[in-house]
CSV table of C-alpha atoms in Angstrom, one decimal:
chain,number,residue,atom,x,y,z
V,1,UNK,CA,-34.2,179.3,33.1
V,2,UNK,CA,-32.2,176.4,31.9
V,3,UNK,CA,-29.3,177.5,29.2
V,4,UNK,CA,-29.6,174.9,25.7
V,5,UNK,CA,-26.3,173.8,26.9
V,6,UNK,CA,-27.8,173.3,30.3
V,7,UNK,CA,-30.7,171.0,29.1
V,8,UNK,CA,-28.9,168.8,27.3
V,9,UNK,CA,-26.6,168.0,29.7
V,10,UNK,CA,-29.9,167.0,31.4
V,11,UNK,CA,-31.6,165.5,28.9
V,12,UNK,CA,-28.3,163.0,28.1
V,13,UNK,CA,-28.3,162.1,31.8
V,14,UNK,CA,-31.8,161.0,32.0
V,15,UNK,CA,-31.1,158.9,28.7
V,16,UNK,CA,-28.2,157.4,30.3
V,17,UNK,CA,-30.3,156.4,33.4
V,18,UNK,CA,-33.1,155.1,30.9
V,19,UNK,CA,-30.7,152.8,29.5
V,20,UNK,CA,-29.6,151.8,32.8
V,21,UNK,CA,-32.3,150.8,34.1
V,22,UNK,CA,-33.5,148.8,30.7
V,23,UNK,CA,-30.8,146.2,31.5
V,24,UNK,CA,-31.5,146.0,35.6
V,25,UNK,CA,-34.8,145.2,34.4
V,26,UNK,CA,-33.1,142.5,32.2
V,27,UNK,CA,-31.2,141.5,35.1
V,28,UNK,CA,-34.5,141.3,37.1
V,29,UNK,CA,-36.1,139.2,34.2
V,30,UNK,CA,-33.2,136.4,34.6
V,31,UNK,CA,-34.1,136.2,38.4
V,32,UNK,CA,-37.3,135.4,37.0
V,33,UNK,CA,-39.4,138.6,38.2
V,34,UNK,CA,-42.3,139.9,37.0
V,35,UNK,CA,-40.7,142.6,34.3
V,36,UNK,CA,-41.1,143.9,31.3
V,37,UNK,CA,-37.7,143.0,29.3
V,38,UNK,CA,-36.9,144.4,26.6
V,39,UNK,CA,-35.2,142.5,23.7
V,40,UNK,CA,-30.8,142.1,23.7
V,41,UNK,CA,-30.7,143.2,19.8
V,42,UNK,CA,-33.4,146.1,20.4
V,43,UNK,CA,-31.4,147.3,23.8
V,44,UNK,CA,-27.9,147.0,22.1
V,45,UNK,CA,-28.7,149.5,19.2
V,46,UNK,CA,-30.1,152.1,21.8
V,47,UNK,CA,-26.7,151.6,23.5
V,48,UNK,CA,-24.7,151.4,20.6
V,49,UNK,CA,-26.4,155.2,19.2
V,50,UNK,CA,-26.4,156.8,22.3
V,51,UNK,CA,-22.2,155.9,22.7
V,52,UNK,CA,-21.7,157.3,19.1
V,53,UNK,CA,-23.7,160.0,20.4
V,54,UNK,CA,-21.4,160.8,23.3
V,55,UNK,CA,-18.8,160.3,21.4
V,56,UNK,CA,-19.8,162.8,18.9
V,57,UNK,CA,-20.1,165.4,21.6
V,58,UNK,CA,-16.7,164.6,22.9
V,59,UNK,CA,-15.2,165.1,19.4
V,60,UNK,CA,-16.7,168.6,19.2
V,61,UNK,CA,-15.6,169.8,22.5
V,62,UNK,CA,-12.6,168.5,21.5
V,63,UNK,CA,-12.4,170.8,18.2
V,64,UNK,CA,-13.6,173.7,20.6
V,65,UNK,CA,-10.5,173.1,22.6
V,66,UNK,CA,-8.3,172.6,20.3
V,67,UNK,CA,-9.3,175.8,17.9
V,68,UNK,CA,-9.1,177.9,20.9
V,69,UNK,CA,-13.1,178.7,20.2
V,70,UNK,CA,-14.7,177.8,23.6
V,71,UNK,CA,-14.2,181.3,25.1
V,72,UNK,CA,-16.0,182.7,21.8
V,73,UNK,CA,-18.9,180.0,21.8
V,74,UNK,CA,-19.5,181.4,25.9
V,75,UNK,CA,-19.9,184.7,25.3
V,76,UNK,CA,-22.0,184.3,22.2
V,77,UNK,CA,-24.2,181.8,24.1
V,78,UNK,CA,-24.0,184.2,27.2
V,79,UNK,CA,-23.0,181.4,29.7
V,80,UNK,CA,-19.5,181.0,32.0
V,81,UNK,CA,-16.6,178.7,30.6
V,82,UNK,CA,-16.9,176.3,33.2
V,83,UNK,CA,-20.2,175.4,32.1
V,84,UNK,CA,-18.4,173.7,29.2
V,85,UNK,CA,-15.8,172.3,31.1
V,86,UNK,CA,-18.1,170.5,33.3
V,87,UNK,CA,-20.3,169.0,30.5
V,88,UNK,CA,-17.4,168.1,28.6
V,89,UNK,CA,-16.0,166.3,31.9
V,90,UNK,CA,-19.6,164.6,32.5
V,91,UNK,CA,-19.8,163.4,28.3
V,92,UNK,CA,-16.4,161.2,29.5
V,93,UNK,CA,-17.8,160.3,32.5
V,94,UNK,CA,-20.9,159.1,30.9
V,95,UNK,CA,-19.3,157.2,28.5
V,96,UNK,CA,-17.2,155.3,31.3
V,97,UNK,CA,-20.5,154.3,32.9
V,98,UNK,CA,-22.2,153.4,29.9
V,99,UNK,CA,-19.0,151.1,29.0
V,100,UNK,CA,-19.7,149.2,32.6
V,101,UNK,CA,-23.1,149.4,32.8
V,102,UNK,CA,-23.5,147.5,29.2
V,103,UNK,CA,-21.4,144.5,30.4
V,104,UNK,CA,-23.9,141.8,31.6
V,105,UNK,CA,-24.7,138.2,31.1
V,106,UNK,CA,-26.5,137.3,28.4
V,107,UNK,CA,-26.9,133.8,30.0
V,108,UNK,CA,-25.9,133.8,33.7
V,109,UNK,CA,-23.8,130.7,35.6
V,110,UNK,CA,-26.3,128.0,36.9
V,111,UNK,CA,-27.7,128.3,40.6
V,112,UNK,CA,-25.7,125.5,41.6
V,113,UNK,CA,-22.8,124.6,40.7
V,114,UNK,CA,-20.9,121.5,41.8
V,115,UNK,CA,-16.9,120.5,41.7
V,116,UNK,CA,-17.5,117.7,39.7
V,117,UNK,CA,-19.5,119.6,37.2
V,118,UNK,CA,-18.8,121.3,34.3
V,119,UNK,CA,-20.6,124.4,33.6
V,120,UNK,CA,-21.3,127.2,31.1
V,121,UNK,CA,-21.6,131.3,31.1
V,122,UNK,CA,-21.7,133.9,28.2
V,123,UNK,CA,-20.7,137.6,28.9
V,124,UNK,CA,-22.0,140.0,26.1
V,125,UNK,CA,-21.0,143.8,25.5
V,126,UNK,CA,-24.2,145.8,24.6
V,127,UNK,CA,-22.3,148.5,23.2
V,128,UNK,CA,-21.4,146.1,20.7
V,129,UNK,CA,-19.5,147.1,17.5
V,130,UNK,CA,-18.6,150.8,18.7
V,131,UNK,CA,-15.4,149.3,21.1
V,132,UNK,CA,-13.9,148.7,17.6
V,133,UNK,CA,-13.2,153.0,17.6
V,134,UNK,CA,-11.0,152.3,20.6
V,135,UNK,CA,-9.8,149.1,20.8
V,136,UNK,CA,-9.1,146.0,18.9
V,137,UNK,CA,-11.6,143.3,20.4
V,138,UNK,CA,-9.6,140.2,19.2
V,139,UNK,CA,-7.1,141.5,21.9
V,140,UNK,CA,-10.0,141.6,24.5
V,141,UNK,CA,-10.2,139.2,27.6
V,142,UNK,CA,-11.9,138.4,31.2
V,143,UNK,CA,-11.3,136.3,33.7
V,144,UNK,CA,-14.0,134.2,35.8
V,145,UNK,CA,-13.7,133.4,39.2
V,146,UNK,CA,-15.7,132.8,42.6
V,147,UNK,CA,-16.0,135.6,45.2
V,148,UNK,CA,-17.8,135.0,48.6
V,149,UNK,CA,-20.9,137.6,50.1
V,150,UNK,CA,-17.9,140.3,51.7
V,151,UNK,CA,-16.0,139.6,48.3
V,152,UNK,CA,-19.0,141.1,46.3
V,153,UNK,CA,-19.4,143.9,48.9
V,154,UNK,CA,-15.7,144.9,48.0
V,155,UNK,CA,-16.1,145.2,44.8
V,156,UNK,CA,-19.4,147.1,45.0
V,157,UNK,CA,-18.1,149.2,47.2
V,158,UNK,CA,-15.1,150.1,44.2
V,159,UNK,CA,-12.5,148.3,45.9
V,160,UNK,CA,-10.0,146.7,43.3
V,161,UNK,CA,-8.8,143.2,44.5
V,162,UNK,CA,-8.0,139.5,43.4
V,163,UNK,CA,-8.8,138.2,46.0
V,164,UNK,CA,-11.5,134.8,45.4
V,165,UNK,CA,-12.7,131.8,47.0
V,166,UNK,CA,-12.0,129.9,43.9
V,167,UNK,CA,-9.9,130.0,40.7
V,168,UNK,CA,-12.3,128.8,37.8
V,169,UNK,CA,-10.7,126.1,35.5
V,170,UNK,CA,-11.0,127.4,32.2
V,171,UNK,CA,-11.9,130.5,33.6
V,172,UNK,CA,-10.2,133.0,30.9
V,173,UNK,CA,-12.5,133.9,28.1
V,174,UNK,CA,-11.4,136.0,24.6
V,175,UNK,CA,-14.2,138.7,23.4
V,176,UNK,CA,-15.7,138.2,19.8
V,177,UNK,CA,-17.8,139.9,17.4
V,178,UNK,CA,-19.6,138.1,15.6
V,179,UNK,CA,-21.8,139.0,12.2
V,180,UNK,CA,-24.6,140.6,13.4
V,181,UNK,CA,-22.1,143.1,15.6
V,182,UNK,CA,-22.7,141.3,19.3
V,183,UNK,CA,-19.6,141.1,20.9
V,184,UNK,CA,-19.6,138.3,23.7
V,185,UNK,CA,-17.2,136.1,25.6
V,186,UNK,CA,-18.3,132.8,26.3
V,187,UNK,CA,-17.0,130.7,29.5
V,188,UNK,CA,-17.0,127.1,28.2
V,189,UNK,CA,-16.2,123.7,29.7
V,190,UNK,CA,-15.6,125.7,33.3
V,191,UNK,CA,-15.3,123.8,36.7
V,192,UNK,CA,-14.7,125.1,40.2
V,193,UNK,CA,-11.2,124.2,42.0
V,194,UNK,CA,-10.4,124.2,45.7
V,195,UNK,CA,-13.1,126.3,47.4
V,196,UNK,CA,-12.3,128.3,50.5
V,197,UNK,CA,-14.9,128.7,52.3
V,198,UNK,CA,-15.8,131.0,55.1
V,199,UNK,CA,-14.1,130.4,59.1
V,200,UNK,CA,-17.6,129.0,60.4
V,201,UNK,CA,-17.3,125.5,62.1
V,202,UNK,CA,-21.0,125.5,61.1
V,203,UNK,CA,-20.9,123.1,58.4
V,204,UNK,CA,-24.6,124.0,57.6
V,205,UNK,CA,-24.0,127.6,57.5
V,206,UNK,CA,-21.0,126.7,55.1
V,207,UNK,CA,-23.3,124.4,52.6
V,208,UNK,CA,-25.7,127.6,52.7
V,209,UNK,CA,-23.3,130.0,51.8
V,210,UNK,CA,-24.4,132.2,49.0
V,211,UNK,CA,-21.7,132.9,46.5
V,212,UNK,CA,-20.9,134.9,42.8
V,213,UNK,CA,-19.2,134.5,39.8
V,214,UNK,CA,-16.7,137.6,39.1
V,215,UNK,CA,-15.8,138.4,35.1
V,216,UNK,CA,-13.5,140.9,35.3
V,217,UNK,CA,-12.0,142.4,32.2
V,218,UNK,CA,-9.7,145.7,31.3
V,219,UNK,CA,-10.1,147.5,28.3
V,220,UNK,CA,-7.9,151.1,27.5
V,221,UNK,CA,-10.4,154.0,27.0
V,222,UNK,CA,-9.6,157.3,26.3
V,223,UNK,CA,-5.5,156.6,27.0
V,224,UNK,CA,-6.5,155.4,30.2
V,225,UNK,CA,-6.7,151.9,31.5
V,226,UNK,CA,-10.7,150.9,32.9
V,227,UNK,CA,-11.0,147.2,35.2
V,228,UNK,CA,-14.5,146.2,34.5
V,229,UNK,CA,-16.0,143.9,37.2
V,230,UNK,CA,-19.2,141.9,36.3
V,231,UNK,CA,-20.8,140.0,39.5
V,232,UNK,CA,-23.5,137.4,38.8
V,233,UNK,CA,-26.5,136.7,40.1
V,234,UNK,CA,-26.1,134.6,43.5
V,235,UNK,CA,-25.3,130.9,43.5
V,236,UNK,CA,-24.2,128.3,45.4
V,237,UNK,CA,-21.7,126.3,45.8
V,238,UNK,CA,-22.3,122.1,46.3
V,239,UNK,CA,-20.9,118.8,47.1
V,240,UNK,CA,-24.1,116.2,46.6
V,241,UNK,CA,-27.4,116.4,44.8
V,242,UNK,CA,-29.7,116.2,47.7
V,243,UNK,CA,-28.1,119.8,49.2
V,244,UNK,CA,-30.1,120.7,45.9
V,245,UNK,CA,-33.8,121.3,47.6
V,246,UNK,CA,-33.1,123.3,50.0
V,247,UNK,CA,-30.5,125.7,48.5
V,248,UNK,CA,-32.9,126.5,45.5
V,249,UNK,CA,-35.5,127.2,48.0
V,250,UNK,CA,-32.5,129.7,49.5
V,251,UNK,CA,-32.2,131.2,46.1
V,252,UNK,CA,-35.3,131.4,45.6
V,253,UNK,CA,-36.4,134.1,48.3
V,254,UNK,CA,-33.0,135.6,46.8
V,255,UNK,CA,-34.0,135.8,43.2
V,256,UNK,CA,-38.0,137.3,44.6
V,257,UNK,CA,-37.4,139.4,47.0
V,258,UNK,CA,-34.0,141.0,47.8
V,259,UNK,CA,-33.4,144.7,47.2
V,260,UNK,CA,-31.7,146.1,44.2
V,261,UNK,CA,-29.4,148.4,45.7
V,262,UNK,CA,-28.1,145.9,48.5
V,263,UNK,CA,-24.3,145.3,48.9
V,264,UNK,CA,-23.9,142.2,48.6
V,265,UNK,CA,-26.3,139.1,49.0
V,266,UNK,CA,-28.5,140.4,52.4
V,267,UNK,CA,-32.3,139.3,52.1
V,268,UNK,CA,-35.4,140.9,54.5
V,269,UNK,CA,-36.3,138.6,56.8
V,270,UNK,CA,-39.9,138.6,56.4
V,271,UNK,CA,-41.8,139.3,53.7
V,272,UNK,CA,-46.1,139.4,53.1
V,273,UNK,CA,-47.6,136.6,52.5
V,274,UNK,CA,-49.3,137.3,49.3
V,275,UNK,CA,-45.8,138.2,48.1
V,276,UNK,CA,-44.4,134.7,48.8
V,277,UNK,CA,-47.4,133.3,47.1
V,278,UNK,CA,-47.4,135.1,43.8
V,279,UNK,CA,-43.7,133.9,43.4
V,280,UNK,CA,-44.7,130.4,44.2
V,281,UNK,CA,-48.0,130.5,41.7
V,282,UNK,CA,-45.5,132.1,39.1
V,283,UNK,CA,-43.0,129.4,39.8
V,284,UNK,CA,-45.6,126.5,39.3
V,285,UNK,CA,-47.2,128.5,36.0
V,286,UNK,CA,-43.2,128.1,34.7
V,287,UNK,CA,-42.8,124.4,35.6
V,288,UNK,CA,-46.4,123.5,34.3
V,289,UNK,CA,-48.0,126.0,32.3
V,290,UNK,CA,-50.8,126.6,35.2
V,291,UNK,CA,-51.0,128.7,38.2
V,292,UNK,CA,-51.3,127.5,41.4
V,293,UNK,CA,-55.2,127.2,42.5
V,294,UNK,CA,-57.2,129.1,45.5
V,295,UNK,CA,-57.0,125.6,47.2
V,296,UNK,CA,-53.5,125.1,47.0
V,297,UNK,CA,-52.5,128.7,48.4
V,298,UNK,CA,-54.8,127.6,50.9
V,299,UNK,CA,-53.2,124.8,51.8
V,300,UNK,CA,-49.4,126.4,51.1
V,301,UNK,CA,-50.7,129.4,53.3
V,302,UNK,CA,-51.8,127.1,56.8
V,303,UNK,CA,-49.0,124.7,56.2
V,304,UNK,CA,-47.0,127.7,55.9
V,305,UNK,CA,-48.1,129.9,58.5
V,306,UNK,CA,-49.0,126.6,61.2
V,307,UNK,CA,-52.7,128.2,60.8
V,308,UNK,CA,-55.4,125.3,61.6
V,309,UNK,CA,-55.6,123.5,58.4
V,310,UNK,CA,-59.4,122.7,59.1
V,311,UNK,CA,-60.3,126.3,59.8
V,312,UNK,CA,-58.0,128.5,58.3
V,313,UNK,CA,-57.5,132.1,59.0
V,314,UNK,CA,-60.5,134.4,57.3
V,315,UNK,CA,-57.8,136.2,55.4
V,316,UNK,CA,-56.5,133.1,53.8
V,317,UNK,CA,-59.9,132.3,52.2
V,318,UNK,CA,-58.5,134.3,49.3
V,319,UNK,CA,-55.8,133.4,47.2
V,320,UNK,CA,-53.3,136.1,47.7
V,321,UNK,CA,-54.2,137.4,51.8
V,322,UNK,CA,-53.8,140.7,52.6
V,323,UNK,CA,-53.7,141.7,48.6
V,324,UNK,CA,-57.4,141.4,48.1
V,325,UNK,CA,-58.7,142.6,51.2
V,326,UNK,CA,-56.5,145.6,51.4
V,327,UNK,CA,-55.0,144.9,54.4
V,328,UNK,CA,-51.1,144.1,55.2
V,329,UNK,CA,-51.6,140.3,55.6
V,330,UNK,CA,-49.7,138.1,57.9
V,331,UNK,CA,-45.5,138.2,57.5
V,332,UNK,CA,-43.7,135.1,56.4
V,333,UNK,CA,-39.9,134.6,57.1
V,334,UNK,CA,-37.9,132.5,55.7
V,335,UNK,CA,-37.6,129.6,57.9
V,336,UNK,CA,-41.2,129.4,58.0
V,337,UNK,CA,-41.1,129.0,54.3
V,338,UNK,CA,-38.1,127.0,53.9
V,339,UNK,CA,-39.7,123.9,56.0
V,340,UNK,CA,-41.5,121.2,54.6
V,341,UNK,CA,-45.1,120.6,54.5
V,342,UNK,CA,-45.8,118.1,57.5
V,343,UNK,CA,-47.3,115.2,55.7
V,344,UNK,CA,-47.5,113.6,52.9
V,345,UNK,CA,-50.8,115.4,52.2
V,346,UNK,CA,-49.0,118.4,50.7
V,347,UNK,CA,-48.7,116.2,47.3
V,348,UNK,CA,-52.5,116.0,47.3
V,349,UNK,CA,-53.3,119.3,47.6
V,350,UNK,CA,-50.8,120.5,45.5
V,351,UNK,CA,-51.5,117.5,43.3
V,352,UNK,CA,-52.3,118.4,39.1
V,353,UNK,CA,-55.8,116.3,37.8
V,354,UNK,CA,-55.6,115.6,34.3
């Protein structure tokens, strides 16, 4: 049987995980996936109580140590000292993850972005107002810049560098609070410099290239001295408008379907077709206001899949194969998806009547 102390060590871990996962579902909600977000003002106070909480906690233990009383409140409570020790260690080490985790984009970099092109970015605290305890946010900066896909692995993987593919012109961004307690740094007027790309000769596989943008700030907690990298959602990098098509169709299968714990930007392969249609039906209902019809998934499904456009496959007479019939469906990779429709006919199927 758990001790009090015991269960509320577990009971503040699962709160912390709660929390965490609120905001990747936030995340998830810019990609533009199916989620339930919750709104910034309504996740920052949650955040901003359960740090006071912790904080709280931390004060006590730190009475406990310094009255010489955690021996006494052991014996009374008829569990060993190092039960205290450990939950006092985990309350810090909570904290320093909810201080990382709460650093996101409120309103990420655009998909593309090109040199000649000035663009926009705002980082927001969720913890808002309760950095004031520890430090003086006027003092607070990041700095923005452009990592490539084994760059983002690094620092995933904890490894500190400054290494980047790009400096960011006005890249450097001060932290404000403004009256409602949001504290945010906003990335204004920013262009890309000299890019460096990877050593491929492959100038396609260079234009394809999936990149980030890196805000990485420092702030001093608890006398010690915490770099807080914040990755971006993936983008790309480009040099005319008509490389546009094609690498929002790249992003695109980035944004729907890759994994949430993956390194850095790797994507399956193959995914079932009546996934790659609910993105594409949710994609249209965004553009237009209507979802894509059992004809046009048809269509997108034959064109797709080279299946006779004529006669198509029985499990295409639905709109989402594989989803209503129960079985797995047919697989769709990316290339197959990528290509273009190939005729003119596509715009008549696909094709909005008044």
């Amino acid at each position: 049987m758990r001790s009090w102390l015991e269960q509320l060590h577990c009971d503040t871990q699962t709160v912390l995980r709660e929390i965490q996962e609120i905001i990747e579902n936030y995340i998830d909600f810019q990609r533009g996936r199916h989620v339930q977000g919750h709104e910034l003002k309504d996740t920052q106070g949650v955040c901003e109580i359960f740090f006071q909480y912790l904080s709280d906690v931390d004060d006590q233990f730190n009475q406990l140590h310094i009255n010489r009383m955690t021996t006494l409140m052991c014996t009374l409570d008829n569990f060993p000292e190092y039960v205290i020790n450990t939950w006092w260690t985990d309350v810090l080490r909570f904290m320093q993850e909810l201080l990382k985790s709460t650093l996101i984009f409120e309103e990420q970099p655009p998909t593309i972005i090109r040199k000649d092109k000035k663009f926009h970015a705002k980082v927001r605290w969720l913890i808002g107002s309760k950095i004031e305890t520890f430090a003086n946010i006027d003092q607070l900066t990041g700095i923005a810049t452009i990592l490539n896909n084994e760059m983002v692995k690094n620092v995933k993987q904890g490894v500190c560098s400054e290494q980047s593919v790009s400096k960011i012109q006005n890249g450097m961004a001060k932290f404000e609070i403004n009256q409602n307690g949001e504290v945010s740094a906003k990335l204004r007027e920013c262009k890309i410099m000299l890019i460096n790309r990877n050593g491929s000769k492959d100038s396609d596989k260079k234009i394809h290239e999936k990149f980030a943008v890196l805000f990485r700030t420092r702030i001093v907690w608890n006398n010690t001295a915490i770099d807080i990298p914040l990755l971006s959602l993936p983008l790309c990098l480009a040099t005319h408008v008509h490389q546009d098509e094609n690498l929002h169709a790249m992003l695109m299968w980035d944004y729907a379907f890759a994994a949430k714990d993956r390194l850095a930007f790797e994507v399956p392969d193959t995914v079932q077709w009546f996934q790659l249609a609910e993105i594409l039906s949710r994609m249209w209902n965004n553009s237009i206001g209507s979802h894509l019809t059992d004809a046009h998934l048809k269509y997108l499904y034959a064109a797709t899949l080279d299946a006779d456009l004529l006669a198509p496959a029985p499990e295409a007479a639905q709109g989402y194969p594989g989803r209503s019939s129960g079985t797995p469906g047919r697989l769709c990779s990316y290339p197959r998806a990528h290509k273009a429709p190939p005729d003119a006919q596509s715009r008549a199927h696909l094709s909005v009547r008044g």
